[in-house]
Amino acid sequence: MEKRPQDGRIGTPHREVPPVVGLLLAMALMNALLYLCLDRFFISPRLSAVDPGHCPHGYFRMGQMGNCSPWLSCEELRTEVRQLKRVGEGAVKRVFLAEWKERKVALSRLTSLELKDDFLHGLQMLKSLQSQHVVTLLGYCEEDNTILTEYHPLGALSNLEETLNLSKYQNVNTWQHRLQLAVDYVNIISYLHHSPLGTLVMCDSSDLPKTLSQYLLTSNFSIVLNDLDALPLVNRSSRMFVKCGHRELHGDFVAPEQLWPYGEDMPFHDDLMPSYDEKIDIWKIPDVSSFLLGHVEGSDMVRFHLFDIHKACKSQTPAERPTARDILDTYQKVLNLLRDTVMSQTREML
């Protein structure tokens, strides 16, 4: 009699999947996931910054606040804000870390009554230019000469290298993120040149360190303008131009038209110094961008693609320099081009 299998099952014997097939399947899955993540990786992973412009004029919103709040009054600043320690000082303002409703904020106080006009000008600019490009105003008190703004713990843009050298920020120390910072910077200049008040010139920019100190680096690695004490207005229709300060300027950082034009034999005199327009800001963009790009892998590639527009920025003739919007368009095109190129090359490797 024919014997049946003892387990009573009839069928094909079980076959194990060869290890090499499993390895190939795992690699295919990993490549697919990497492919899907490329777009996210090459776009700056910023948090969605709250735009103060989303609130009505005279109101603010910051951090995790759900609703807009009115600017704090003198009484509220005196009773609700607790001053902690000094974190910075300029010619016009002394800045303190403070606390309001368990939130860290920046409290600015006038340094000297002789500079009150500059202080009030900066306050007026801050009130009028509230946007994603400018630090958020939380309140002010003209009686006490105080201004309250959002606090950014990473500090001035001049601290960029120190910040990016920290191990926890190594993942954003790339040419992509650095170029995005340069885009932010040019975007701010473009905003000033086309502001709601007209064409404004960034006068507190006699050298690179001074220029960088006017901006703050936010926690989501974008840039906001912080110091608005020296933003004179250009009005071409009225033939109204500007002069940045009343002292003689020197060096290669400032635009040629900001230098004393009559030679060393003739002493500097402010009344004889010609005025100029917003194209002095354009001259300085290549130097600021070079600092922002740093010397990470890929930064020289970015500089190569920006060479022509930066050369145009350094024209000795102000009228021949591009506008901030032209430069912004070029920066954005270069960012998109290089990002797409790197993404394409990476996909081909998969």
mmCIF file of C-alpha atoms in Angstrom:
data_model
loop_
_atom_site.group_PDB
_atom_site.id
_atom_site.type_symbol
_atom_site.label_atom_id
_atom_site.label_comp_id
_atom_site.label_asym_id
_atom_site.label_seq_id
_atom_site.Cartn_x
_atom_site.Cartn_y
_atom_site.Cartn_z
ATOM 1 C CA MET A 1 0.000 0.000 0.000
ATOM 2 C CA GLU A 2 1.223 3.519 -0.889
ATOM 3 C CA LYS A 3 2.330 5.510 2.115
ATOM 4 C CA ARG A 4 1.159 9.115 2.474
ATOM 5 C CA PRO A 5 3.123 11.881 4.102
ATOM 6 C CA GLN A 6 2.664 11.813 7.842
ATOM 7 C CA ASP A 7 1.557 15.489 8.068
ATOM 8 C CA GLY A 8 -1.192 14.853 5.543
ATOM 9 C CA ARG A 9 -0.177 17.842 3.291
ATOM 10 C CA ILE A 10 0.443 17.545 -0.399
ATOM 11 C CA GLY A 11 2.119 20.431 -2.320
ATOM 12 C CA THR A 12 5.303 21.977 -3.502
ATOM 13 C CA PRO A 13 8.111 22.097 -0.991
ATOM 14 C CA HIS A 14 8.829 25.493 0.755
ATOM 15 C CA ARG A 15 11.611 27.499 -0.887
ATOM 16 C CA GLU A 16 13.578 30.149 0.921
ATOM 17 C CA VAL A 17 14.186 33.509 -0.783
ATOM 18 C CA PRO A 18 17.858 33.778 -1.695
ATOM 19 C CA PRO A 19 19.652 36.360 0.489
ATOM 20 C CA VAL A 20 20.796 38.323 -2.569
ATOM 21 C CA VAL A 21 17.178 38.904 -3.644
ATOM 22 C CA GLY A 22 16.260 40.238 -0.216
ATOM 23 C CA LEU A 23 19.268 42.541 -0.283
ATOM 24 C CA LEU A 24 18.278 43.884 -3.697
ATOM 25 C CA LEU A 25 14.714 44.515 -2.535
ATOM 26 C CA ALA A 26 15.957 46.387 0.540
ATOM 27 C CA MET A 27 18.277 48.535 -1.597
ATOM 28 C CA ALA A 28 15.451 49.307 -4.015
ATOM 29 C CA LEU A 29 13.233 50.411 -1.126
ATOM 30 C CA MET A 30 15.970 52.606 0.339
ATOM 31 C CA ASN A 31 16.604 54.237 -3.041
ATOM 32 C CA ALA A 32 12.910 54.925 -3.485
ATOM 33 C CA LEU A 33 12.720 56.596 -0.088
ATOM 34 C CA LEU A 34 15.863 58.625 -0.804
ATOM 35 C CA TYR A 35 14.434 59.690 -4.157
ATOM 36 C CA LEU A 36 11.235 60.916 -2.514
ATOM 37 C CA CYS A 37 13.190 62.837 0.118
ATOM 38 C CA LEU A 38 15.451 64.704 -2.307
ATOM 39 C CA ASP A 39 13.050 67.579 -2.905
ATOM 40 C CA ARG A 40 12.634 68.091 0.812
ATOM 41 C CA PHE A 41 16.364 67.843 1.464
ATOM 42 C CA PHE A 42 17.448 70.455 -1.048
ATOM 43 C CA ILE A 43 14.850 72.998 0.001
ATOM 44 C CA SER A 44 15.717 74.904 3.138
ATOM 45 C CA PRO A 45 13.875 73.124 5.967
ATOM 46 C CA ARG A 46 12.545 76.267 7.601
ATOM 47 C CA LEU A 47 9.690 76.580 9.945
ATOM 48 C CA SER A 48 6.907 78.768 8.645
ATOM 49 C CA ALA A 49 7.798 82.139 10.130
ATOM 50 C CA VAL A 50 4.863 84.230 11.280
ATOM 51 C CA ASP A 51 4.612 87.383 9.196
ATOM 52 C CA PRO A 52 3.746 90.381 11.389
ATOM 53 C CA GLY A 53 1.949 91.735 8.323
ATOM 54 C CA HIS A 54 -0.761 89.126 8.885
ATOM 55 C CA CYS A 55 -1.837 91.205 11.878
ATOM 56 C CA PRO A 56 -3.534 94.596 11.523
ATOM 57 C CA HIS A 57 -1.315 97.644 11.952
ATOM 58 C CA GLY A 58 -0.643 98.162 15.635
ATOM 59 C CA TYR A 59 -0.821 94.449 16.471
ATOM 60 C CA PHE A 60 1.739 91.648 16.625
ATOM 61 C CA ARG A 61 2.035 87.903 16.783
ATOM 62 C CA MET A 62 5.164 85.851 17.482
ATOM 63 C CA GLY A 63 6.212 82.301 18.233
ATOM 64 C CA GLN A 64 3.285 80.050 19.102
ATOM 65 C CA MET A 65 0.831 82.873 19.696
ATOM 66 C CA GLY A 66 -2.480 82.021 18.055
ATOM 67 C CA ASN A 67 -3.982 85.507 17.993
ATOM 68 C CA CYS A 68 -2.706 88.984 17.279
ATOM 69 C CA SER A 69 -2.149 91.249 20.299
ATOM 70 C CA PRO A 70 -2.017 95.052 20.299
ATOM 71 C CA TRP A 71 1.378 96.698 20.739
ATOM 72 C CA LEU A 72 2.174 96.985 24.437
ATOM 73 C CA SER A 73 1.602 100.400 26.010
ATOM 74 C CA CYS A 74 3.840 102.343 28.391
ATOM 75 C CA GLU A 75 1.916 100.997 31.376
ATOM 76 C CA GLU A 76 2.181 97.412 30.138
ATOM 77 C CA LEU A 77 5.901 97.769 29.431
ATOM 78 C CA ARG A 78 6.460 99.105 32.945
ATOM 79 C CA THR A 79 4.440 96.459 34.757
ATOM 80 C CA GLU A 80 4.594 93.312 32.605
ATOM 81 C CA VAL A 81 8.142 93.341 31.222
ATOM 82 C CA ARG A 82 11.010 92.181 33.433
ATOM 83 C CA GLN A 83 14.503 93.288 32.401
ATOM 84 C CA LEU A 84 17.123 90.537 32.769
ATOM 85 C CA LYS A 85 20.559 91.374 31.391
ATOM 86 C CA ARG A 86 22.268 93.540 28.775
ATOM 87 C CA VAL A 87 22.994 91.715 25.526
ATOM 88 C CA GLY A 88 24.133 94.507 23.216
ATOM 89 C CA GLU A 89 24.771 98.196 22.759
ATOM 90 C CA GLY A 90 25.039 100.590 19.839
ATOM 91 C CA ALA A 91 25.420 104.321 19.464
ATOM 92 C CA VAL A 92 21.669 104.942 19.846
ATOM 93 C CA LYS A 93 20.273 101.998 21.835
ATOM 94 C CA ARG A 94 21.245 99.712 24.684
ATOM 95 C CA VAL A 95 19.609 96.279 24.321
ATOM 96 C CA PHE A 96 18.542 94.019 27.185
ATOM 97 C CA LEU A 97 17.213 90.491 27.315
ATOM 98 C CA ALA A 98 13.848 90.708 29.050
ATOM 99 C CA GLU A 99 10.822 88.565 29.827
ATOM 100 C CA TRP A 100 7.139 89.123 29.032
ATOM 101 C CA LYS A 101 4.532 86.525 29.972
ATOM 102 C CA GLU A 102 7.241 83.824 30.190
ATOM 103 C CA ARG A 103 8.543 84.734 26.728
ATOM 104 C CA LYS A 104 12.030 86.058 26.068
ATOM 105 C CA VAL A 105 11.932 89.497 24.418
ATOM 106 C CA ALA A 106 14.408 92.276 23.551
ATOM 107 C CA LEU A 107 14.088 95.597 25.379
ATOM 108 C CA SER A 108 15.898 98.570 23.832
ATOM 109 C CA ARG A 109 16.614 101.761 25.767
ATOM 110 C CA LEU A 110 17.922 105.087 24.458
ATOM 111 C CA THR A 111 21.582 105.596 25.374
ATOM 112 C CA SER A 112 21.608 109.396 25.344
ATOM 113 C CA LEU A 113 18.960 112.112 25.043
ATOM 114 C CA GLU A 114 21.163 113.792 22.427
ATOM 115 C CA LEU A 115 20.321 110.888 20.104
ATOM 116 C CA LYS A 116 16.574 110.886 20.738
ATOM 117 C CA ASP A 117 15.785 112.061 17.194
ATOM 118 C CA ASP A 118 17.621 109.043 15.768
ATOM 119 C CA PHE A 119 15.853 106.800 18.287
ATOM 120 C CA LEU A 120 12.408 108.130 17.312
ATOM 121 C CA HIS A 121 13.256 107.854 13.612
ATOM 122 C CA GLY A 122 14.155 104.198 14.113
ATOM 123 C CA LEU A 123 10.911 103.633 16.015
ATOM 124 C CA GLN A 124 8.875 105.257 13.252
ATOM 125 C CA MET A 125 10.593 103.083 10.648
ATOM 126 C CA LEU A 126 9.979 99.998 12.770
ATOM 127 C CA LYS A 127 6.276 100.823 13.065
ATOM 128 C CA SER A 128 5.873 101.594 9.369
ATOM 129 C CA LEU A 129 7.882 98.688 7.912
ATOM 130 C CA GLN A 130 6.498 95.743 9.899
ATOM 131 C CA SER A 131 6.789 92.711 7.600
ATOM 132 C CA GLN A 132 8.597 89.380 7.297
ATOM 133 C CA HIS A 133 11.766 91.362 6.502
ATOM 134 C CA VAL A 134 11.845 93.362 9.759
ATOM 135 C CA VAL A 135 12.085 92.329 13.408
ATOM 136 C CA THR A 136 8.652 92.144 15.052
ATOM 137 C CA LEU A 137 7.661 95.170 17.122
ATOM 138 C CA LEU A 138 5.893 94.225 20.374
ATOM 139 C CA GLY A 139 5.459 97.643 21.955
ATOM 140 C CA TYR A 140 7.077 100.987 22.726
ATOM 141 C CA CYS A 141 6.985 103.916 25.132
ATOM 142 C CA GLU A 142 8.201 107.283 23.890
ATOM 143 C CA GLU A 143 7.962 108.710 27.421
ATOM 144 C CA ASP A 144 10.494 106.187 28.709
ATOM 145 C CA ASN A 145 12.451 105.921 25.443
ATOM 146 C CA THR A 146 11.963 102.156 25.252
ATOM 147 C CA ILE A 147 11.149 99.745 22.435
ATOM 148 C CA LEU A 148 10.202 96.070 22.827
ATOM 149 C CA THR A 149 10.858 93.621 19.985
ATOM 150 C CA GLU A 150 11.001 89.879 19.408
ATOM 151 C CA TYR A 151 14.133 88.228 20.789
ATOM 152 C CA HIS A 152 16.305 86.121 18.470
ATOM 153 C CA PRO A 153 18.798 84.078 20.532
ATOM 154 C CA LEU A 154 21.212 83.487 17.628
ATOM 155 C CA GLY A 155 21.936 87.205 17.656
ATOM 156 C CA ALA A 156 23.429 89.411 14.978
ATOM 157 C CA LEU A 157 24.250 88.133 11.515
ATOM 158 C CA SER A 158 27.903 88.794 12.299
ATOM 159 C CA ASN A 159 27.766 85.683 14.531
ATOM 160 C CA LEU A 160 26.942 83.424 11.576
ATOM 161 C CA GLU A 161 30.262 81.549 11.413
ATOM 162 C CA GLU A 162 30.336 80.929 15.164
ATOM 163 C CA THR A 163 26.777 79.607 15.016
ATOM 164 C CA LEU A 164 27.340 77.302 12.044
ATOM 165 C CA ASN A 165 30.508 75.914 13.619
ATOM 166 C CA LEU A 166 28.417 74.480 16.462
ATOM 167 C CA SER A 167 27.814 70.751 16.050
ATOM 168 C CA LYS A 168 24.020 71.060 16.288
ATOM 169 C CA TYR A 169 23.955 73.352 13.264
ATOM 170 C CA GLN A 170 26.299 71.376 11.016
ATOM 171 C CA ASN A 171 23.343 70.090 8.994
ATOM 172 C CA VAL A 172 22.544 73.624 7.792
ATOM 173 C CA ASN A 173 26.156 74.606 7.120
ATOM 174 C CA THR A 174 25.754 73.948 3.385
ATOM 175 C CA TRP A 175 25.937 76.059 0.255
ATOM 176 C CA GLN A 176 22.159 75.646 -0.178
ATOM 177 C CA HIS A 177 21.329 77.207 3.184
ATOM 178 C CA ARG A 178 24.031 79.849 2.883
ATOM 179 C CA LEU A 179 22.815 80.899 -0.569
ATOM 180 C CA GLN A 180 19.286 81.094 0.828
ATOM 181 C CA LEU A 181 20.602 83.523 3.470
ATOM 182 C CA ALA A 182 22.070 85.647 0.662
ATOM 183 C CA VAL A 183 18.666 85.569 -1.048
ATOM 184 C CA ASP A 184 17.100 86.770 2.221
ATOM 185 C CA TYR A 185 19.596 89.613 2.473
ATOM 186 C CA VAL A 186 19.016 90.843 -1.075
ATOM 187 C CA ASN A 187 15.277 90.475 -0.524
ATOM 188 C CA ILE A 188 15.512 92.879 2.426
ATOM 189 C CA ILE A 189 17.458 95.410 0.351
ATOM 190 C CA SER A 190 14.860 95.104 -2.399
ATOM 191 C CA TYR A 191 12.089 95.657 0.164
ATOM 192 C CA LEU A 192 13.786 98.825 1.436
ATOM 193 C CA HIS A 193 14.188 100.147 -2.108
ATOM 194 C CA HIS A 194 10.476 99.546 -2.746
ATOM 195 C CA SER A 195 9.117 100.117 0.742
ATOM 196 C CA PRO A 196 5.678 101.531 1.614
ATOM 197 C CA LEU A 197 7.482 104.786 2.482
ATOM 198 C CA GLY A 198 9.451 104.993 -0.768
ATOM 199 C CA THR A 199 13.072 104.268 -1.623
ATOM 200 C CA LEU A 200 15.035 103.844 1.610
ATOM 201 C CA VAL A 201 18.826 103.563 1.810
ATOM 202 C CA MET A 202 20.664 101.394 4.350
ATOM 203 C CA CYS A 203 23.079 104.008 5.675
ATOM 204 C CA ASP A 204 24.464 102.133 8.698
ATOM 205 C CA SER A 205 26.809 100.188 6.426
ATOM 206 C CA SER A 206 30.213 101.861 6.376
ATOM 207 C CA ASP A 207 32.027 98.512 6.683
ATOM 208 C CA LEU A 208 31.184 94.814 6.697
ATOM 209 C CA PRO A 209 30.999 94.284 10.493
ATOM 210 C CA LYS A 210 28.785 97.360 10.872
ATOM 211 C CA THR A 211 26.506 96.151 8.087
ATOM 212 C CA LEU A 212 26.149 92.640 9.509
ATOM 213 C CA SER A 213 25.321 94.045 12.948
ATOM 214 C CA GLN A 214 22.138 95.600 11.539
ATOM 215 C CA TYR A 215 20.561 92.175 10.901
ATOM 216 C CA LEU A 216 19.501 89.259 13.088
ATOM 217 C CA LEU A 217 19.696 85.540 12.392
ATOM 218 C CA THR A 218 16.414 83.863 13.324
ATOM 219 C CA SER A 219 16.027 80.389 14.804
ATOM 220 C CA ASN A 220 14.728 79.052 11.473
ATOM 221 C CA PHE A 221 17.838 80.464 9.724
ATOM 222 C CA SER A 222 16.384 83.428 7.942
ATOM 223 C CA ILE A 223 17.436 87.084 8.213
ATOM 224 C CA VAL A 224 15.491 90.059 9.539
ATOM 225 C CA LEU A 225 16.477 93.717 9.648
ATOM 226 C CA ASN A 226 16.848 94.886 13.240
ATOM 227 C CA ASP A 227 18.368 98.384 13.244
ATOM 228 C CA LEU A 228 16.347 101.001 11.367
ATOM 229 C CA ASP A 229 17.834 104.168 12.863
ATOM 230 C CA ALA A 230 19.487 105.325 9.623
ATOM 231 C CA LEU A 231 17.165 104.809 6.641
ATOM 232 C CA PRO A 232 17.032 108.097 4.709
ATOM 233 C CA LEU A 233 14.624 108.516 1.804
ATOM 234 C CA VAL A 234 15.520 109.007 -1.863
ATOM 235 C CA ASN A 235 12.981 110.965 -3.914
ATOM 236 C CA ARG A 236 14.059 111.368 -7.516
ATOM 237 C CA SER A 237 11.056 113.442 -8.537
ATOM 238 C CA SER A 238 12.021 116.029 -5.915
ATOM 239 C CA ARG A 239 15.748 115.614 -6.639
ATOM 240 C CA MET A 240 16.185 114.540 -3.026
ATOM 241 C CA PHE A 241 19.152 112.273 -2.440
ATOM 242 C CA VAL A 242 21.047 111.148 0.656
ATOM 243 C CA LYS A 243 24.347 111.374 2.489
ATOM 244 C CA CYS A 244 25.193 108.756 5.097
ATOM 245 C CA GLY A 245 26.461 110.728 8.061
ATOM 246 C CA HIS A 246 28.528 113.874 8.186
ATOM 247 C CA ARG A 247 32.012 112.377 8.338
ATOM 248 C CA GLU A 248 34.423 111.358 5.619
ATOM 249 C CA LEU A 249 34.209 107.680 4.681
ATOM 250 C CA HIS A 250 37.128 105.493 3.621
ATOM 251 C CA GLY A 251 37.822 102.021 2.258
ATOM 252 C CA ASP A 252 36.705 99.716 -0.538
ATOM 253 C CA PHE A 253 33.516 98.524 1.143
ATOM 254 C CA VAL A 254 31.636 101.778 0.658
ATOM 255 C CA ALA A 255 30.590 102.780 -2.861
ATOM 256 C CA PRO A 256 32.937 105.111 -4.829
ATOM 257 C CA GLU A 257 30.383 107.941 -4.732
ATOM 258 C CA GLN A 258 30.522 107.857 -0.919
ATOM 259 C CA LEU A 259 34.210 108.805 -0.948
ATOM 260 C CA TRP A 260 35.486 112.388 -0.841
ATOM 261 C CA PRO A 261 35.911 113.269 -4.527
ATOM 262 C CA TYR A 262 38.254 116.276 -4.301
ATOM 263 C CA GLY A 263 41.513 114.637 -3.292
ATOM 264 C CA GLU A 264 43.738 114.843 -0.238
ATOM 265 C CA ASP A 265 44.809 118.430 -0.915
ATOM 266 C CA MET A 266 41.300 119.687 -0.144
ATOM 267 C CA PRO A 267 40.070 119.036 3.416
ATOM 268 C CA PHE A 268 36.759 117.224 3.780
ATOM 269 C CA HIS A 269 33.736 119.453 4.245
ATOM 270 C CA ASP A 270 30.279 117.965 4.593
ATOM 271 C CA ASP A 271 28.588 120.835 2.732
ATOM 272 C CA LEU A 272 30.708 120.125 -0.351
ATOM 273 C CA MET A 273 30.184 116.360 -0.299
ATOM 274 C CA PRO A 274 27.860 115.269 -3.163
ATOM 275 C CA SER A 275 24.776 113.244 -2.288
ATOM 276 C CA TYR A 276 23.897 109.858 -3.783
ATOM 277 C CA ASP A 277 21.100 107.298 -4.087
ATOM 278 C CA GLU A 278 20.198 103.689 -3.217
ATOM 279 C CA LYS A 279 22.797 102.275 -5.621
ATOM 280 C CA ILE A 280 25.329 102.467 -2.767
ATOM 281 C CA ASP A 281 23.507 99.440 -1.293
ATOM 282 C CA ILE A 282 23.969 97.542 -4.563
ATOM 283 C CA TRP A 283 27.761 98.074 -4.482
ATOM 284 C CA LYS A 284 27.963 96.309 -1.113
ATOM 285 C CA ILE A 285 25.884 93.226 -1.962
ATOM 286 C CA PRO A 286 28.775 91.109 -3.366
ATOM 287 C CA ASP A 287 30.845 91.594 -0.190
ATOM 288 C CA VAL A 288 27.972 90.729 2.137
ATOM 289 C CA SER A 289 27.029 87.709 0.014
ATOM 290 C CA SER A 290 30.608 86.464 -0.011
ATOM 291 C CA PHE A 291 30.591 86.494 3.788
ATOM 292 C CA LEU A 292 27.270 84.636 3.878
ATOM 293 C CA LEU A 293 28.454 81.974 1.399
ATOM 294 C CA GLY A 294 31.542 81.264 3.470
ATOM 295 C CA HIS A 295 33.953 78.538 2.372
ATOM 296 C CA VAL A 296 31.934 75.349 2.564
ATOM 297 C CA GLU A 297 31.888 72.719 -0.162
ATOM 298 C CA GLY A 298 30.046 74.130 -3.181
ATOM 299 C CA SER A 299 30.358 77.824 -2.245
ATOM 300 C CA ASP A 300 32.929 78.463 -4.991
ATOM 301 C CA MET A 301 30.500 76.960 -7.486
ATOM 302 C CA VAL A 302 27.878 79.459 -6.331
ATOM 303 C CA ARG A 303 30.346 82.346 -6.613
ATOM 304 C CA PHE A 304 31.133 81.294 -10.183
ATOM 305 C CA HIS A 305 27.452 81.485 -11.164
ATOM 306 C CA LEU A 306 27.062 84.875 -9.461
ATOM 307 C CA PHE A 307 30.213 86.359 -10.967
ATOM 308 C CA ASP A 308 28.529 88.365 -13.726
ATOM 309 C CA ILE A 309 25.837 89.951 -11.563
ATOM 310 C CA HIS A 310 28.397 90.774 -8.871
ATOM 311 C CA LYS A 311 30.671 92.363 -11.459
ATOM 312 C CA ALA A 312 27.761 94.552 -12.543
ATOM 313 C CA CYS A 313 27.169 95.527 -8.896
ATOM 314 C CA LYS A 314 30.718 96.888 -8.752
ATOM 315 C CA SER A 315 30.305 99.270 -11.690
ATOM 316 C CA GLN A 316 31.956 102.612 -10.996
ATOM 317 C CA THR A 317 28.888 104.283 -12.521
ATOM 318 C CA PRO A 318 25.920 103.953 -10.128
ATOM 319 C CA ALA A 319 23.311 104.072 -12.903
ATOM 320 C CA GLU A 320 24.895 101.014 -14.554
ATOM 321 C CA ARG A 321 24.474 98.842 -11.478
ATOM 322 C CA PRO A 322 21.517 96.428 -11.461
ATOM 323 C CA THR A 323 18.519 96.955 -9.214
ATOM 324 C CA ALA A 324 18.026 94.896 -6.078
ATOM 325 C CA ARG A 325 15.140 93.126 -7.805
ATOM 326 C CA ASP A 326 17.393 92.177 -10.725
ATOM 327 C CA ILE A 327 19.927 90.718 -8.295
ATOM 328 C CA LEU A 328 17.202 88.902 -6.362
ATOM 329 C CA ASP A 329 15.913 87.312 -9.573
ATOM 330 C CA THR A 330 19.435 86.168 -10.476
ATOM 331 C CA TYR A 331 20.078 84.729 -7.022
ATOM 332 C CA GLN A 332 16.820 82.798 -7.109
ATOM 333 C CA LYS A 333 17.560 81.435 -10.593
ATOM 334 C CA VAL A 334 21.034 80.301 -9.512
ATOM 335 C CA LEU A 335 19.618 78.642 -6.393
ATOM 336 C CA ASN A 336 17.008 76.776 -8.422
ATOM 337 C CA LEU A 337 19.488 75.831 -11.169
ATOM 338 C CA LEU A 338 22.121 74.435 -8.826
ATOM 339 C CA ARG A 339 19.580 72.672 -6.660
ATOM 340 C CA ASP A 340 17.987 71.015 -9.702
ATOM 341 C CA THR A 341 21.424 70.040 -11.036
ATOM 342 C CA VAL A 342 22.460 68.382 -7.776
ATOM 343 C CA MET A 343 19.109 66.607 -7.495
ATOM 344 C CA SER A 344 19.412 65.307 -11.053
ATOM 345 C CA GLN A 345 22.941 64.033 -10.486
ATOM 346 C CA THR A 346 21.911 62.319 -7.266
ATOM 347 C CA ARG A 347 18.976 60.612 -8.930
ATOM 348 C CA GLU A 348 21.202 59.346 -11.718
ATOM 349 C CA MET A 349 23.422 57.724 -9.105
ATOM 350 C CA LEU A 350 20.433 55.815 -7.803
#
